[in-house]
Amino acid sequence: MSSAAPVPPTLHFDCPACGVTLAVPAAAAGLQGPCPRCWQEIISPDPAQGIPARLPAPPGPPVPVPLAEAPAPVEPPPPVAPEPPPSLAPEPPAPQPQPEPAAVAAPGTAPASSRGWWALTWIVTAVAFGGAGYYLRMLQSDEVAPVISKEASPEPPSSNSRPAPMPPQPEPVKRPETTPPSEPPPAPPVKLDSDHTLRAFLEAPDWKARMQYVVIPEQVGELMEKRAAESGDGPIAYTGISLATIKDGTHLYIVRTTDIPDGVVVGVVPTEEGPKVDWEAFIGFYQDDFRKFYDGPAGQKGIFMLHVKPSAPPEGEAESHFLRFRLAPPMPNRDQLAWIRKDSPALPKFRAVTEGGAGLNKNEVAAALAGDGVPMVIALEKKANGVGQTFLEITDFIKVGWGPAAK
C-alpha cells in the first residue's frame, strides 16, 4: 500500500479567480481566504487530499417570503361644519313695513336679498363682539382716569414739599451658571489587518498621512520627511503585492514595482495599535540604497540591512590582512564582496553570532549561512587602495535581524 505524497512546506498554486501565482505555508492547506490581488474568496489546495485550489460554492437562492395583505383603506368621516358664534347684536330695530314678496328663485339658488341679509348680520355681529370686548377690558382695568371738577381744581405743590420716596427695587435674581456640555471623547481608530495596512501605507497621499501606518512614527518621522524632500512625496506606485511568509506574527510581503519587477520585501509587524509597516527596512530596499552606494564614489559611509556570510578566498590568493564576506540585500543581482580587517574590533561580534551567541540558535545560524546569509544590520565604508581600486570595508556589525529598533 503506497503512502500519501509528502506535503511541501510551501504550497504554490494559481488563483482560480484571477490566475496570479500564490504561495502559502503548508499549514494553510484547504483554508479559505481572500486573494491578495483580486480579493476573491478562494480555497487553497490540499495536496494530502488531492484537492486543487478552488472557489467556494455559491450560496443557494433566497427563499421568497410572502407579503402580508395590506389592510383596506378606511374612508375619513365627513367634515362637520363649525357652528357660528353666538351673536351679541343689540336690540332689533323697530319693525319696518314689509315689501311685497319677490318672485321665487329657481330651486338650488339663494335669492339676492337673502345673501345681503346674511352679509349684514355677520358685519353687525363682528361690531358687537368688538364693542363687548372693549367694555370688558375697561371693567377689568385697575386704573381709573381722574375726574377733574370745574368747581375745585387741585392746588399746585409747594416748593417745600418733598417727593414721595421711591419703593425699594427688588434685587436681581442670580441664575446659576451653566457649563456647556463637554464633547464626547473621540472614537478609537479602526484597526486594519496586515494586507489593508500595507495598501493604505503605499497609497497614502504624502509622508504625513503615511506616518499612521508605520512602526515607531515618533522616531522615523524626521527621516520620512527628509526622504520625501530628497526623493519626492506622494503615493508609492506598485504593480503587485503577494504574501511571502508569516513568522512570529510578522507578515512578509513582496511588493513589485515598475523599476524592480522582482519586488522588494516589506515587513508588517504586529503592535498593540494593530499591524504597522517597518518603514526603515522598506525604504532602503524600495529606493535601492545598497546598489546606489556601491555604484557611487569612494569616501561614502552607510548603514544597510543585508544578508551576510563569509566568503572563502580563491585558490592561490596571497595571504591578506583582510577577511572576505559576501553581502546581498533580499533582491536579485545585487551581491557584492566586502572585506574586514582581521584585527577589527567588530569581527568578534560576527564570530559570536556564528557560535550561537546573543540568544541565537546555532542550527538556525548554520542554515542561514548555507543559504543567502544571516540577516544583519551592518556599517560599511567605500574606500580606494593605492592604485585607485575601490572596495567595500565592513566597519561594524550592528545587530542581527532587520526588525525595527526598540523604543
mmCIF file with all atom_site columns, N, CA and C in Angstrom, residues 15 27-28 31 48 57 69 105 132 162 178 183 188-189 212 222 242 248 262 273 287 308 353 360 373 377 381 390 395:
data_model
loop_
_atom_site.group_PDB
_atom_site.id
_atom_site.type_symbol
_atom_site.label_atom_id
_atom_site.label_alt_id
_atom_site.label_comp_id
_atom_site.label_asym_id
_atom_site.label_entity_id
_atom_site.label_seq_id
_atom_site.pdbx_PDB_ins_code
_atom_site.Cartn_x
_atom_site.Cartn_y
_atom_site.Cartn_z
_atom_site.occupancy
_atom_site.B_iso_or_equiv
_atom_site.pdbx_formal_charge
_atom_site.auth_seq_id
_atom_site.auth_comp_id
_atom_site.auth_asym_id
_atom_site.auth_atom_id
_atom_site.pdbx_PDB_model_num
ATOM 1  N N  . CYS A 1 15  ? -4.302  31.378  -8.494 1.00 0.00 ? 15  CYS A N  1
ATOM 2  C CA . CYS A 1 15  ? -5.626  31.795  -8.008 1.00 0.00 ? 15  CYS A CA 1
ATOM 3  C C  . CYS A 1 15  ? -6.688  31.349  -9.028 1.00 0.00 ? 15  CYS A C  1
ATOM 4  N N  . ALA A 1 27  ? 0.582   24.702  6.352  1.00 0.00 ? 27  ALA A N  1
ATOM 5  C CA . ALA A 1 27  ? -0.464  24.666  7.382  1.00 0.00 ? 27  ALA A CA 1
ATOM 6  C C  . ALA A 1 27  ? -1.754  25.313  6.900  1.00 0.00 ? 27  ALA A C  1
ATOM 7  N N  . ALA A 1 28  ? -1.696  26.112  5.824  1.00 0.00 ? 28  ALA A N  1
ATOM 8  C CA . ALA A 1 28  ? -2.896  26.787  5.309  1.00 0.00 ? 28  ALA A CA 1
ATOM 9  C C  . ALA A 1 28  ? -3.591  25.962  4.227  1.00 0.00 ? 28  ALA A C  1
ATOM 10 N N  . LEU A 1 31  ? -7.638  25.930  3.457  1.00 0.00 ? 31  LEU A N  1
ATOM 11 C CA . LEU A 1 31  ? -8.295  27.035  4.160  1.00 0.00 ? 31  LEU A CA 1
ATOM 12 C C  . LEU A 1 31  ? -8.819  28.059  3.152  1.00 0.00 ? 31  LEU A C  1
ATOM 13 N N  . ALA A 1 48  ? -2.600  16.695  0.347  1.00 0.00 ? 48  ALA A N  1
ATOM 14 C CA . ALA A 1 48  ? -2.785  15.425  1.046  1.00 0.00 ? 48  ALA A CA 1
ATOM 15 C C  . ALA A 1 48  ? -4.098  14.756  0.657  1.00 0.00 ? 48  ALA A C  1
ATOM 16 N N  . ALA A 1 57  ? -18.295 27.248  -2.935 1.00 0.00 ? 57  ALA A N  1
ATOM 17 C CA . ALA A 1 57  ? -19.601 27.034  -3.578 1.00 0.00 ? 57  ALA A CA 1
ATOM 18 C C  . ALA A 1 57  ? -20.475 28.259  -3.389 1.00 0.00 ? 57  ALA A C  1
ATOM 19 N N  . GLU A 1 69  ? -51.032 40.860  3.566  1.00 0.00 ? 69  GLU A N  1
ATOM 20 C CA . GLU A 1 69  ? -52.029 41.647  2.845  1.00 0.00 ? 69  GLU A CA 1
ATOM 21 C C  . GLU A 1 69  ? -52.182 43.010  3.492  1.00 0.00 ? 69  GLU A C  1
ATOM 22 N N  . ALA A 1 105 ? -87.108 82.308  -6.546 1.00 0.00 ? 105 ALA A N  1
ATOM 23 C CA . ALA A 1 105 ? -85.951 81.958  -7.390 1.00 0.00 ? 105 ALA A CA 1
ATOM 24 C C  . ALA A 1 105 ? -85.989 80.497  -7.740 1.00 0.00 ? 105 ALA A C  1
ATOM 25 N N  . ALA A 1 132 ? -68.174 94.668  22.858 1.00 0.00 ? 132 ALA A N  1
ATOM 26 C CA . ALA A 1 132 ? -68.243 93.956  24.130 1.00 0.00 ? 132 ALA A CA 1
ATOM 27 C C  . ALA A 1 132 ? -66.860 93.715  24.696 1.00 0.00 ? 132 ALA A C  1
ATOM 28 N N  . ARG A 1 162 ? -41.563 117.664 49.619 1.00 0.00 ? 162 ARG A N  1
ATOM 29 C CA . ARG A 1 162 ? -40.597 116.661 49.176 1.00 0.00 ? 162 ARG A CA 1
ATOM 30 C C  . ARG A 1 162 ? -41.299 115.564 48.358 1.00 0.00 ? 162 ARG A C  1
ATOM 31 N N  . THR A 1 178 ? -24.395 77.846  34.010 1.00 0.00 ? 178 THR A N  1
ATOM 32 C CA . THR A 1 178 ? -24.461 76.530  33.374 1.00 0.00 ? 178 THR A CA 1
ATOM 33 C C  . THR A 1 178 ? -23.189 76.302  32.567 1.00 0.00 ? 178 THR A C  1
ATOM 34 N N  . GLU A 1 183 ? -17.623 67.780  25.020 1.00 0.00 ? 183 GLU A N  1
ATOM 35 C CA . GLU A 1 183 ? -17.678 66.988  23.806 1.00 0.00 ? 183 GLU A CA 1
ATOM 36 C C  . GLU A 1 183 ? -17.361 65.528  24.114 1.00 0.00 ? 183 GLU A C  1
ATOM 37 N N  . PRO A 1 188 ? -12.201 55.386  19.113 1.00 0.00 ? 188 PRO A N  1
ATOM 38 C CA . PRO A 1 188 ? -10.872 54.790  18.868 1.00 0.00 ? 188 PRO A CA 1
ATOM 39 C C  . PRO A 1 188 ? -10.702 54.469  17.392 1.00 0.00 ? 188 PRO A C  1
ATOM 40 N N  . PRO A 1 189 ? -9.458  54.560  16.868 1.00 0.00 ? 189 PRO A N  1
ATOM 41 C CA . PRO A 1 189 ? -9.237  54.278  15.446 1.00 0.00 ? 189 PRO A CA 1
ATOM 42 C C  . PRO A 1 189 ? -9.531  52.826  15.119 1.00 0.00 ? 189 PRO A C  1
ATOM 43 N N  . GLN A 1 212 ? 0.868   57.243  10.121 1.00 0.00 ? 212 GLN A N  1
ATOM 44 C CA . GLN A 1 212 ? -0.034  56.491  10.991 1.00 0.00 ? 212 GLN A CA 1
ATOM 45 C C  . GLN A 1 212 ? 0.029   54.988  10.740 1.00 0.00 ? 212 GLN A C  1
ATOM 46 N N  . GLU A 1 222 ? 11.086  62.169  11.264 1.00 0.00 ? 222 GLU A N  1
ATOM 47 C CA . GLU A 1 222 ? 12.048  63.113  10.696 1.00 0.00 ? 222 GLU A CA 1
ATOM 48 C C  . GLU A 1 222 ? 12.742  62.527  9.464  1.00 0.00 ? 222 GLU A C  1
ATOM 49 N N  . SER A 1 242 ? 2.173   40.351  -2.977 1.00 0.00 ? 242 SER A N  1
ATOM 50 C CA . SER A 1 242 ? 1.932   38.947  -2.645 1.00 0.00 ? 242 SER A CA 1
ATOM 51 C C  . SER A 1 242 ? 2.546   38.653  -1.284 1.00 0.00 ? 242 SER A C  1
ATOM 52 N N  . ASP A 1 248 ? 6.444   34.480  13.367 1.00 0.00 ? 248 ASP A N  1
ATOM 53 C CA . ASP A 1 248 ? 6.271   35.136  14.674 1.00 0.00 ? 248 ASP A CA 1
ATOM 54 C C  . ASP A 1 248 ? 5.293   36.303  14.594 1.00 0.00 ? 248 ASP A C  1
ATOM 55 N N  . ASP A 1 262 ? 11.039  42.188  -9.797 1.00 0.00 ? 262 ASP A N  1
ATOM 56 C CA . ASP A 1 262 ? 11.142  41.038  -8.903 1.00 0.00 ? 262 ASP A CA 1
ATOM 57 C C  . ASP A 1 262 ? 10.601  41.341  -7.511 1.00 0.00 ? 262 ASP A C  1
ATOM 58 N N  . GLU A 1 273 ? -1.456  48.719  18.585 1.00 0.00 ? 273 GLU A N  1
ATOM 59 C CA . GLU A 1 273 ? -2.387  49.525  17.796 1.00 0.00 ? 273 GLU A CA 1
ATOM 60 C C  . GLU A 1 273 ? -2.813  48.834  16.509 1.00 0.00 ? 273 GLU A C  1
ATOM 61 N N  . GLN A 1 287 ? 14.106  52.082  -2.485 1.00 0.00 ? 287 GLN A N  1
ATOM 62 C CA . GLN A 1 287 ? 14.932  53.054  -3.200 1.00 0.00 ? 287 GLN A CA 1
ATOM 63 C C  . GLN A 1 287 ? 16.308  52.504  -3.571 1.00 0.00 ? 287 GLN A C  1
ATOM 64 N N  . VAL A 1 308 ? 24.507  38.471  5.264  1.00 0.00 ? 308 VAL A N  1
ATOM 65 C CA . VAL A 1 308 ? 25.958  38.475  5.461  1.00 0.00 ? 308 VAL A CA 1
ATOM 66 C C  . VAL A 1 308 ? 26.427  37.037  5.657  1.00 0.00 ? 308 VAL A C  1
ATOM 67 N N  . VAL A 1 353 ? 27.983  35.463  16.708 1.00 0.00 ? 353 VAL A N  1
ATOM 68 C CA . VAL A 1 353 ? 26.738  35.077  16.048 1.00 0.00 ? 353 VAL A CA 1
ATOM 69 C C  . VAL A 1 353 ? 26.846  33.667  15.490 1.00 0.00 ? 353 VAL A C  1
ATOM 70 N N  . LEU A 1 360 ? 20.919  33.283  20.015 1.00 0.00 ? 360 LEU A N  1
ATOM 71 C CA . LEU A 1 360 ? 20.569  32.720  18.709 1.00 0.00 ? 360 LEU A CA 1
ATOM 72 C C  . LEU A 1 360 ? 20.741  31.207  18.721 1.00 0.00 ? 360 LEU A C  1
ATOM 73 N N  . GLY A 1 373 ? 22.615  33.878  3.778  1.00 0.00 ? 373 GLY A N  1
ATOM 74 C CA . GLY A 1 373 ? 23.405  34.512  4.815  1.00 0.00 ? 373 GLY A CA 1
ATOM 75 C C  . GLY A 1 373 ? 22.530  34.923  5.978  1.00 0.00 ? 373 GLY A C  1
ATOM 76 N N  . VAL A 1 377 ? 22.200  44.056  10.327 1.00 0.00 ? 377 VAL A N  1
ATOM 77 C CA . VAL A 1 377 ? 22.372  45.484  10.049 1.00 0.00 ? 377 VAL A CA 1
ATOM 78 C C  . VAL A 1 377 ? 23.854  45.783  10.240 1.00 0.00 ? 377 VAL A C  1
ATOM 79 N N  . GLU A 1 381 ? 31.878  51.229  4.597  1.00 0.00 ? 381 GLU A N  1
ATOM 80 C CA . GLU A 1 381 ? 32.583  52.402  4.070  1.00 0.00 ? 381 GLU A CA 1
ATOM 81 C C  . GLU A 1 381 ? 33.208  52.009  2.734  1.00 0.00 ? 381 GLU A C  1
ATOM 82 N N  . THR A 1 390 ? 38.526  50.620  -5.924 1.00 0.00 ? 390 THR A N  1
ATOM 83 C CA . THR A 1 390 ? 37.597  50.827  -4.808 1.00 0.00 ? 390 THR A CA 1
ATOM 84 C C  . THR A 1 390 ? 37.151  49.481  -4.249 1.00 0.00 ? 390 THR A C  1
ATOM 85 N N  . THR A 1 395 ? 32.790  48.009  8.744  1.00 0.00 ? 395 THR A N  1
ATOM 86 C CA . THR A 1 395 ? 33.320  48.692  9.932  1.00 0.00 ? 395 THR A CA 1
ATOM 87 C C  . THR A 1 395 ? 32.606  48.290  11.218 1.00 0.00 ? 395 THR A C  1
#
